[in-house]
Amino acid sequence: MQEGSFVVFLKNKLQRFKGQTVSRASSKAETDFSAIDFIKIIDLDSFGNLMLFVFNDFFLSIDFGNSGSMLVNKTKKTAADFSLHFPHSEINFYSCETKIHQGKPNDYFQFPNDILNKKFDGELALSKLQQYFAEENIGNALMEKSVFVGMGDLIRTEALYQAKIHPESLIKNIPEKKLIFLIISAVNFADELVEHFKNDEVNSKALIFEKKLCPKDKSEIQIAISTETNGKIYICPKCQKLF
Ligand SMILES: [Zn+2]
């Protein structure tokens, strides 16, 4: 799953297209997107790994999945899955899934669950964790879409490391203060990650993700693979406590 921060980074690159009129939308699968032709982009938004182009009566969601990417005024050798054309420019999306929805994004998505959204509600996330996921381990619970949106393996790994919590800890055993610190760490890291994508320094800013040794105590980093999500978590067995 792409980090929500990656989609926010891409969305920020498109701000100049807000208010512009699309000349044509095209898709590799030849799906009919003519509803978008000659209409104005009212707003640009994101929800987790979805980028949202908002028009008057409907909106477009572009799902970046595990490996989606985007190019402005450039193309890859393979055909784009979806493109938005403008009089003097174009936006091309690769390995993405595109859908049109009637109405507004608010009708479909719970923005208070998105760790990158200003409306993110940490208190709500905490109470959901404690109420519905008390018997779950925190590593899996961080990927629960009903609690957190925008969380990928990188944010999850770094937030757990910063909060010094082992991902296999059961939520009911983790002190509330530690859970609050974990949620704050995830939100802060997700925000910083947008800048790291911008400056192309994601790898150098991650402390243990895809690293061999803990920067603090030089312990060997362990890798856990989730059977449910196939996602990877990196763990320092010395720094991160199992509750
Ligand atoms: Zn360590």
PDB file of C-alpha atoms and ligand atoms in Angstrom:
ATOM      1  CA  MET A   1       0.000   0.000   0.000  1.00  0.00           C
ATOM      2  CA  GLN A   2       1.358   3.414  -0.983  1.00  0.00           C
ATOM      3  CA  GLU A   3       1.789   5.800   1.924  1.00  0.00           C
ATOM      4  CA  GLY A   4      -0.880   8.527   2.081  1.00  0.00           C
ATOM      5  CA  SER A   5       2.045  10.980   2.251  1.00  0.00           C
ATOM      6  CA  PHE A   6       3.074  10.001  -1.287  1.00  0.00           C
ATOM      7  CA  VAL A   7      -0.367  10.885  -2.651  1.00  0.00           C
ATOM      8  CA  VAL A   8      -0.382  14.201  -0.742  1.00  0.00           C
ATOM      9  CA  PHE A   9       3.070  14.968  -2.198  1.00  0.00           C
ATOM     10  CA  LEU A  10       1.725  14.293  -5.723  1.00  0.00           C
ATOM     11  CA  LYS A  11      -1.460  16.258  -5.065  1.00  0.00           C
ATOM     12  CA  ASN A  12       0.602  19.275  -3.963  1.00  0.00           C
ATOM     13  CA  LYS A  13       2.384  19.192  -7.325  1.00  0.00           C
ATOM     14  CA  LEU A  14      -0.962  19.630  -9.089  1.00  0.00           C
ATOM     15  CA  GLN A  15      -2.199  22.772  -7.341  1.00  0.00           C
ATOM     16  CA  ARG A  16      -1.890  24.837 -10.523  1.00  0.00           C
ATOM     17  CA  PHE A  17      -4.542  22.648 -12.169  1.00  0.00           C
ATOM     18  CA  LYS A  18      -7.195  23.728  -9.684  1.00  0.00           C
ATOM     19  CA  GLY A  19      -9.695  25.899 -11.559  1.00  0.00           C
ATOM     20  CA  GLN A  20      -8.482  24.660 -14.964  1.00  0.00           C
ATOM     21  CA  THR A  21     -10.821  23.070 -17.490  1.00  0.00           C
ATOM     22  CA  VAL A  22     -10.057  19.531 -18.647  1.00  0.00           C
ATOM     23  CA  SER A  23     -10.024  19.226 -22.472  1.00  0.00           C
ATOM     24  CA  ARG A  24     -10.212  15.452 -22.503  1.00  0.00           C
ATOM     25  CA  ALA A  25      -9.822  12.395 -20.295  1.00  0.00           C
ATOM     26  CA  SER A  26      -8.493   9.157 -21.757  1.00  0.00           C
ATOM     27  CA  SER A  27      -8.029   5.658 -20.408  1.00  0.00           C
ATOM     28  CA  LYS A  28      -6.096   2.633 -21.614  1.00  0.00           C
ATOM     29  CA  ALA A  29      -9.093   0.397 -20.944  1.00  0.00           C
ATOM     30  CA  GLU A  30     -11.177   2.746 -23.139  1.00  0.00           C
ATOM     31  CA  THR A  31     -13.656   3.305 -20.327  1.00  0.00           C
ATOM     32  CA  ASP A  32     -15.967   6.203 -21.151  1.00  0.00           C
ATOM     33  CA  PHE A  33     -14.760   9.242 -19.233  1.00  0.00           C
ATOM     34  CA  SER A  34     -16.371  11.797 -21.570  1.00  0.00           C
ATOM     35  CA  ALA A  35     -18.308  13.207 -18.586  1.00  0.00           C
ATOM     36  CA  ILE A  36     -15.057  14.969 -17.664  1.00  0.00           C
ATOM     37  CA  ASP A  37     -14.475  16.627 -21.050  1.00  0.00           C
ATOM     38  CA  PHE A  38     -14.658  20.436 -20.981  1.00  0.00           C
ATOM     39  CA  ILE A  39     -15.421  20.785 -17.304  1.00  0.00           C
ATOM     40  CA  LYS A  40     -13.596  22.685 -14.597  1.00  0.00           C
ATOM     41  CA  ILE A  41     -11.677  21.154 -11.697  1.00  0.00           C
ATOM     42  CA  ILE A  42     -13.243  22.716  -8.602  1.00  0.00           C
ATOM     43  CA  ASP A  43     -10.926  21.133  -6.076  1.00  0.00           C
ATOM     44  CA  LEU A  44      -8.126  18.623  -5.560  1.00  0.00           C
ATOM     45  CA  ASP A  45      -8.091  16.424  -2.498  1.00  0.00           C
ATOM     46  CA  SER A  46      -6.842  13.079  -1.242  1.00  0.00           C
ATOM     47  CA  PHE A  47      -8.030  10.326   1.058  1.00  0.00           C
ATOM     48  CA  GLY A  48      -5.392   7.774   2.002  1.00  0.00           C
ATOM     49  CA  ASN A  49      -3.991   6.496  -1.264  1.00  0.00           C
ATOM     50  CA  LEU A  50      -6.795   7.989  -3.342  1.00  0.00           C
ATOM     51  CA  MET A  51      -6.293  11.239  -5.224  1.00  0.00           C
ATOM     52  CA  LEU A  52      -9.560  13.111  -5.758  1.00  0.00           C
ATOM     53  CA  PHE A  53     -10.443  15.504  -8.583  1.00  0.00           C
ATOM     54  CA  VAL A  54     -13.622  17.296  -7.570  1.00  0.00           C
ATOM     55  CA  PHE A  55     -15.998  18.639 -10.225  1.00  0.00           C
ATOM     56  CA  ASN A  56     -19.382  20.339  -9.718  1.00  0.00           C
ATOM     57  CA  ASP A  57     -21.688  17.345  -9.495  1.00  0.00           C
ATOM     58  CA  PHE A  58     -19.294  14.415  -9.211  1.00  0.00           C
ATOM     59  CA  PHE A  59     -15.686  13.559  -8.500  1.00  0.00           C
ATOM     60  CA  LEU A  60     -12.970  11.280  -9.768  1.00  0.00           C
ATOM     61  CA  SER A  61     -10.939   8.996  -7.490  1.00  0.00           C
ATOM     62  CA  ILE A  62      -7.545   7.694  -8.563  1.00  0.00           C
ATOM     63  CA  ASP A  63      -6.380   4.742  -6.491  1.00  0.00           C
ATOM     64  CA  PHE A  64      -2.573   4.453  -6.287  1.00  0.00           C
ATOM     65  CA  GLY A  65      -2.797   0.898  -4.869  1.00  0.00           C
ATOM     66  CA  ASN A  66       0.627  -0.636  -4.192  1.00  0.00           C
ATOM     67  CA  SER A  67       2.662   0.863  -7.000  1.00  0.00           C
ATOM     68  CA  GLY A  68       0.742   3.701  -8.633  1.00  0.00           C
ATOM     69  CA  SER A  69       2.638   6.652 -10.069  1.00  0.00           C
ATOM     70  CA  MET A  70       1.998   9.950 -11.858  1.00  0.00           C
ATOM     71  CA  LEU A  71       3.833  12.095 -14.398  1.00  0.00           C
ATOM     72  CA  VAL A  72       3.066  15.656 -15.501  1.00  0.00           C
ATOM     73  CA  ASN A  73       3.901  16.489 -19.141  1.00  0.00           C
ATOM     74  CA  LYS A  74       5.991  13.320 -19.364  1.00  0.00           C
ATOM     75  CA  THR A  75       5.200   9.740 -20.343  1.00  0.00           C
ATOM     76  CA  LYS A  76       6.579   6.299 -19.602  1.00  0.00           C
ATOM     77  CA  LYS A  77       7.282   3.741 -22.333  1.00  0.00           C
ATOM     78  CA  THR A  78       4.071   1.917 -21.413  1.00  0.00           C
ATOM     79  CA  ALA A  79       0.702   3.566 -22.051  1.00  0.00           C
ATOM     80  CA  ALA A  80      -0.817   5.461 -19.126  1.00  0.00           C
ATOM     81  CA  ASP A  81      -3.811   3.829 -17.434  1.00  0.00           C
ATOM     82  CA  PHE A  82      -5.510   7.188 -17.277  1.00  0.00           C
ATOM     83  CA  SER A  83      -4.714  10.699 -18.495  1.00  0.00           C
ATOM     84  CA  LEU A  84      -6.194  14.149 -18.044  1.00  0.00           C
ATOM     85  CA  HIS A  85      -5.435  16.463 -20.967  1.00  0.00           C
ATOM     86  CA  PHE A  86      -5.383  20.257 -20.859  1.00  0.00           C
ATOM     87  CA  PRO A  87      -4.713  22.749 -23.678  1.00  0.00           C
ATOM     88  CA  HIS A  88      -0.989  22.916 -22.885  1.00  0.00           C
ATOM     89  CA  SER A  89      -0.324  20.033 -20.519  1.00  0.00           C
ATOM     90  CA  GLU A  90      -1.307  16.546 -19.424  1.00  0.00           C
ATOM     91  CA  ILE A  91      -1.289  14.433 -16.272  1.00  0.00           C
ATOM     92  CA  ASN A  92      -0.597  10.711 -16.736  1.00  0.00           C
ATOM     93  CA  PHE A  93      -1.353   8.000 -14.179  1.00  0.00           C
ATOM     94  CA  TYR A  94       0.231   4.534 -14.154  1.00  0.00           C
ATOM     95  CA  SER A  95      -0.801   1.388 -12.226  1.00  0.00           C
ATOM     96  CA  CYS A  96      -3.789   3.316 -10.919  1.00  0.00           C
ATOM     97  CA  GLU A  97      -7.495   2.589 -10.853  1.00  0.00           C
ATOM     98  CA  THR A  98      -9.860   5.403 -11.759  1.00  0.00           C
ATOM     99  CA  LYS A  99     -13.533   5.754 -10.854  1.00  0.00           C
ATOM    100  CA  ILE A 100     -16.254   8.400 -11.129  1.00  0.00           C
ATOM    101  CA  HIS A 101     -18.540   8.940  -8.131  1.00  0.00           C
ATOM    102  CA  GLN A 102     -21.666  11.081  -8.042  1.00  0.00           C
ATOM    103  CA  GLY A 103     -21.868  13.651  -5.239  1.00  0.00           C
ATOM    104  CA  LYS A 104     -19.066  14.908  -3.004  1.00  0.00           C
ATOM    105  CA  PRO A 105     -16.099  13.104  -1.382  1.00  0.00           C
ATOM    106  CA  ASN A 106     -17.627  13.823   2.052  1.00  0.00           C
ATOM    107  CA  ASP A 107     -20.553  11.556   1.126  1.00  0.00           C
ATOM    108  CA  TYR A 108     -18.160   8.610   0.715  1.00  0.00           C
ATOM    109  CA  PHE A 109     -15.110   9.037   2.904  1.00  0.00           C
ATOM    110  CA  GLN A 110     -14.487   9.483   6.627  1.00  0.00           C
ATOM    111  CA  PHE A 111     -11.881  12.255   6.535  1.00  0.00           C
ATOM    112  CA  PRO A 112     -11.390  12.201  10.350  1.00  0.00           C
ATOM    113  CA  ASN A 113      -9.753   8.741   9.833  1.00  0.00           C
ATOM    114  CA  ASP A 114      -7.101  10.113   7.452  1.00  0.00           C
ATOM    115  CA  ILE A 115      -3.864  10.733   9.348  1.00  0.00           C
ATOM    116  CA  LEU A 116      -2.832  13.314   6.715  1.00  0.00           C
ATOM    117  CA  ASN A 117      -6.072  15.273   6.830  1.00  0.00           C
ATOM    118  CA  LYS A 118      -6.521  18.403   8.975  1.00  0.00           C
ATOM    119  CA  LYS A 119      -9.746  16.821  10.232  1.00  0.00           C
ATOM    120  CA  PHE A 120      -7.920  13.764  11.615  1.00  0.00           C
ATOM    121  CA  ASP A 121      -9.371  12.925  15.049  1.00  0.00           C
ATOM    122  CA  GLY A 122      -6.770  11.252  17.258  1.00  0.00           C
ATOM    123  CA  GLU A 123      -9.180  10.910  20.200  1.00  0.00           C
ATOM    124  CA  LEU A 124     -11.595   9.004  17.985  1.00  0.00           C
ATOM    125  CA  ALA A 125      -8.800   6.709  16.758  1.00  0.00           C
ATOM    126  CA  LEU A 126      -7.692   6.027  20.337  1.00  0.00           C
ATOM    127  CA  SER A 127     -11.198   5.145  21.497  1.00  0.00           C
ATOM    128  CA  LYS A 128     -11.777   2.869  18.485  1.00  0.00           C
ATOM    129  CA  LEU A 129      -8.516   1.033  19.180  1.00  0.00           C
ATOM    130  CA  GLN A 130      -9.385   0.505  22.820  1.00  0.00           C
ATOM    131  CA  GLN A 131     -13.020  -0.342  22.210  1.00  0.00           C
ATOM    132  CA  TYR A 132     -12.956  -2.553  19.132  1.00  0.00           C
ATOM    133  CA  PHE A 133      -9.387  -3.816  18.826  1.00  0.00           C
ATOM    134  CA  ALA A 134      -8.351  -4.425  22.448  1.00  0.00           C
ATOM    135  CA  GLU A 135      -7.507  -8.087  21.740  1.00  0.00           C
ATOM    136  CA  GLU A 136      -5.633  -7.291  18.490  1.00  0.00           C
ATOM    137  CA  ASN A 137      -1.950  -6.638  18.099  1.00  0.00           C
ATOM    138  CA  ILE A 138      -1.063  -3.016  17.407  1.00  0.00           C
ATOM    139  CA  GLY A 139       0.924  -3.794  14.229  1.00  0.00           C
ATOM    140  CA  ASN A 140      -2.218  -5.101  12.496  1.00  0.00           C
ATOM    141  CA  ALA A 141      -4.587  -2.590  14.088  1.00  0.00           C
ATOM    142  CA  LEU A 142      -2.630   0.332  12.610  1.00  0.00           C
ATOM    143  CA  MET A 143      -3.674  -0.915   9.156  1.00  0.00           C
ATOM    144  CA  GLU A 144      -7.393  -1.075  10.049  1.00  0.00           C
ATOM    145  CA  LYS A 145      -9.100   1.201   7.527  1.00  0.00           C
ATOM    146  CA  SER A 146     -11.977   1.873   9.929  1.00  0.00           C
ATOM    147  CA  VAL A 147      -9.450   3.533  12.280  1.00  0.00           C
ATOM    148  CA  PHE A 148      -6.522   4.818  10.193  1.00  0.00           C
ATOM    149  CA  VAL A 149      -6.360   5.790   6.530  1.00  0.00           C
ATOM    150  CA  GLY A 150      -3.119   6.837   4.826  1.00  0.00           C
ATOM    151  CA  MET A 151      -0.943   4.493   6.867  1.00  0.00           C
ATOM    152  CA  GLY A 152       1.573   2.419   4.884  1.00  0.00           C
ATOM    153  CA  ASP A 153       4.359   0.093   6.021  1.00  0.00           C
ATOM    154  CA  LEU A 154       6.880   2.918   6.319  1.00  0.00           C
ATOM    155  CA  ILE A 155       4.767   5.162   8.575  1.00  0.00           C
ATOM    156  CA  ARG A 156       3.671   2.165  10.649  1.00  0.00           C
ATOM    157  CA  THR A 157       7.249   0.948  11.174  1.00  0.00           C
ATOM    158  CA  GLU A 158       8.684   4.347  12.063  1.00  0.00           C
ATOM    159  CA  ALA A 159       5.824   5.328  14.403  1.00  0.00           C
ATOM    160  CA  LEU A 160       6.083   2.049  16.358  1.00  0.00           C
ATOM    161  CA  TYR A 161       9.856   2.484  16.613  1.00  0.00           C
ATOM    162  CA  GLN A 162       9.538   6.098  17.827  1.00  0.00           C
ATOM    163  CA  ALA A 163       6.939   5.051  20.413  1.00  0.00           C
ATOM    164  CA  LYS A 164       9.153   2.091  21.428  1.00  0.00           C
ATOM    165  CA  ILE A 165       6.281  -0.380  21.051  1.00  0.00           C
ATOM    166  CA  HIS A 166       6.725  -3.892  19.639  1.00  0.00           C
ATOM    167  CA  PRO A 167       4.112  -4.476  16.883  1.00  0.00           C
ATOM    168  CA  GLU A 168       2.969  -7.764  18.434  1.00  0.00           C
ATOM    169  CA  SER A 169       1.846  -5.999  21.639  1.00  0.00           C
ATOM    170  CA  LEU A 170      -1.856  -6.465  22.390  1.00  0.00           C
ATOM    171  CA  ILE A 171      -3.680  -3.152  22.524  1.00  0.00           C
ATOM    172  CA  LYS A 172      -5.319  -3.913  25.887  1.00  0.00           C
ATOM    173  CA  ASN A 173      -1.803  -4.244  27.405  1.00  0.00           C
ATOM    174  CA  ILE A 174      -0.376  -0.989  26.018  1.00  0.00           C
ATOM    175  CA  PRO A 175      -0.596   1.976  28.450  1.00  0.00           C
ATOM    176  CA  GLU A 176      -2.912   4.700  27.131  1.00  0.00           C
ATOM    177  CA  LYS A 177      -0.139   7.306  27.221  1.00  0.00           C
ATOM    178  CA  LYS A 178       1.973   5.127  24.934  1.00  0.00           C
ATOM    179  CA  LEU A 179      -0.926   4.690  22.501  1.00  0.00           C
ATOM    180  CA  ILE A 180      -1.458   8.456  22.374  1.00  0.00           C
ATOM    181  CA  PHE A 181       2.251   8.979  21.728  1.00  0.00           C
ATOM    182  CA  LEU A 182       2.125   6.352  18.964  1.00  0.00           C
ATOM    183  CA  ILE A 183      -0.802   8.073  17.212  1.00  0.00           C
ATOM    184  CA  ILE A 184       0.940  11.472  17.448  1.00  0.00           C
ATOM    185  CA  SER A 185       4.176   9.932  16.122  1.00  0.00           C
ATOM    186  CA  ALA A 186       2.342   8.439  13.131  1.00  0.00           C
ATOM    187  CA  VAL A 187       0.659  11.756  12.273  1.00  0.00           C
ATOM    188  CA  ASN A 188       3.896  13.735  12.628  1.00  0.00           C
ATOM    189  CA  PHE A 189       5.923  11.262  10.609  1.00  0.00           C
ATOM    190  CA  ALA A 190       3.235  11.161   7.882  1.00  0.00           C
ATOM    191  CA  ASP A 191       3.454  14.979   7.593  1.00  0.00           C
ATOM    192  CA  GLU A 192       7.254  14.973   7.513  1.00  0.00           C
ATOM    193  CA  LEU A 193       7.208  12.209   4.919  1.00  0.00           C
ATOM    194  CA  VAL A 194       5.426  14.520   2.446  1.00  0.00           C
ATOM    195  CA  GLU A 195       8.523  16.776   2.623  1.00  0.00           C
ATOM    196  CA  HIS A 196      10.873  13.802   2.380  1.00  0.00           C
ATOM    197  CA  PHE A 197       9.181  12.703  -0.852  1.00  0.00           C
ATOM    198  CA  LYS A 198       9.512  16.271  -2.142  1.00  0.00           C
ATOM    199  CA  ASN A 199      13.236  16.372  -1.349  1.00  0.00           C
ATOM    200  CA  ASP A 200      13.785  12.777  -2.486  1.00  0.00           C
ATOM    201  CA  GLU A 201      15.239  11.770   0.873  1.00  0.00           C
ATOM    202  CA  VAL A 202      12.760   9.157   2.088  1.00  0.00           C
ATOM    203  CA  ASN A 203      15.428   6.499   2.600  1.00  0.00           C
ATOM    204  CA  SER A 204      17.843   8.724   4.466  1.00  0.00           C
ATOM    205  CA  LYS A 205      15.136  10.042   6.826  1.00  0.00           C
ATOM    206  CA  ALA A 206      13.732   6.622   7.806  1.00  0.00           C
ATOM    207  CA  LEU A 207      15.357   5.385  11.014  1.00  0.00           C
ATOM    208  CA  ILE A 208      14.784   1.643  10.705  1.00  0.00           C
ATOM    209  CA  PHE A 209      12.602   0.993   7.643  1.00  0.00           C
ATOM    210  CA  GLU A 210      14.648  -1.153   5.216  1.00  0.00           C
ATOM    211  CA  LYS A 211      17.690  -0.739   7.495  1.00  0.00           C
ATOM    212  CA  LYS A 212      19.959  -3.449   8.867  1.00  0.00           C
ATOM    213  CA  LEU A 213      20.960  -1.961  12.245  1.00  0.00           C
ATOM    214  CA  CYS A 214      19.209   0.137  14.873  1.00  0.00           C
ATOM    215  CA  PRO A 215      20.775   3.646  14.807  1.00  0.00           C
ATOM    216  CA  LYS A 216      20.644   3.766  18.626  1.00  0.00           C
ATOM    217  CA  ASP A 217      22.064   0.464  19.855  1.00  0.00           C
ATOM    218  CA  LYS A 218      23.284  -1.222  16.646  1.00  0.00           C
ATOM    219  CA  SER A 219      20.994  -4.216  17.260  1.00  0.00           C
ATOM    220  CA  GLU A 220      20.117  -6.188  14.160  1.00  0.00           C
ATOM    221  CA  ILE A 221      16.728  -5.078  12.793  1.00  0.00           C
ATOM    222  CA  GLN A 222      14.141  -7.848  12.475  1.00  0.00           C
ATOM    223  CA  ILE A 223      11.515  -7.999   9.750  1.00  0.00           C
ATOM    224  CA  ALA A 224       7.986  -9.256  10.365  1.00  0.00           C
ATOM    225  CA  ILE A 225       5.672  -9.977   7.451  1.00  0.00           C
ATOM    226  CA  SER A 226       1.956  -9.702   8.075  1.00  0.00           C
ATOM    227  CA  THR A 227       0.000 -12.715   6.868  1.00  0.00           C
ATOM    228  CA  GLU A 228      -3.097 -10.558   6.370  1.00  0.00           C
ATOM    229  CA  THR A 229      -1.759  -7.575   4.464  1.00  0.00           C
ATOM    230  CA  ASN A 230       1.531  -8.993   3.176  1.00  0.00           C
ATOM    231  CA  GLY A 231       3.018  -5.798   4.602  1.00  0.00           C
ATOM    232  CA  LYS A 232       6.434  -5.603   6.235  1.00  0.00           C
ATOM    233  CA  ILE A 233       7.280  -4.196   9.643  1.00  0.00           C
ATOM    234  CA  TYR A 234      10.873  -3.561  10.727  1.00  0.00           C
ATOM    235  CA  ILE A 235      11.543  -3.966  14.455  1.00  0.00           C
ATOM    236  CA  CYS A 236      14.411  -3.262  16.858  1.00  0.00           C
ATOM    237  CA  PRO A 237      14.040  -6.053  19.467  1.00  0.00           C
ATOM    238  CA  LYS A 238      15.969  -3.985  22.006  1.00  0.00           C
ATOM    239  CA  CYS A 239      14.228  -0.598  21.699  1.00  0.00           C
ATOM    240  CA  GLN A 240      10.664  -1.824  21.191  1.00  0.00           C
ATOM    241  CA  LYS A 241       8.902  -3.288  24.189  1.00  0.00           C
ATOM    242  CA  LEU A 242       6.400  -6.133  23.951  1.00  0.00           C
ATOM    243  CA  PHE A 243       3.374  -5.309  26.100  1.00  0.00           C
TER     244      PHE A 243
HETATM  245 ZN    ZN B   1      17.320  -0.252  19.029  1.00  0.00          ZN
END
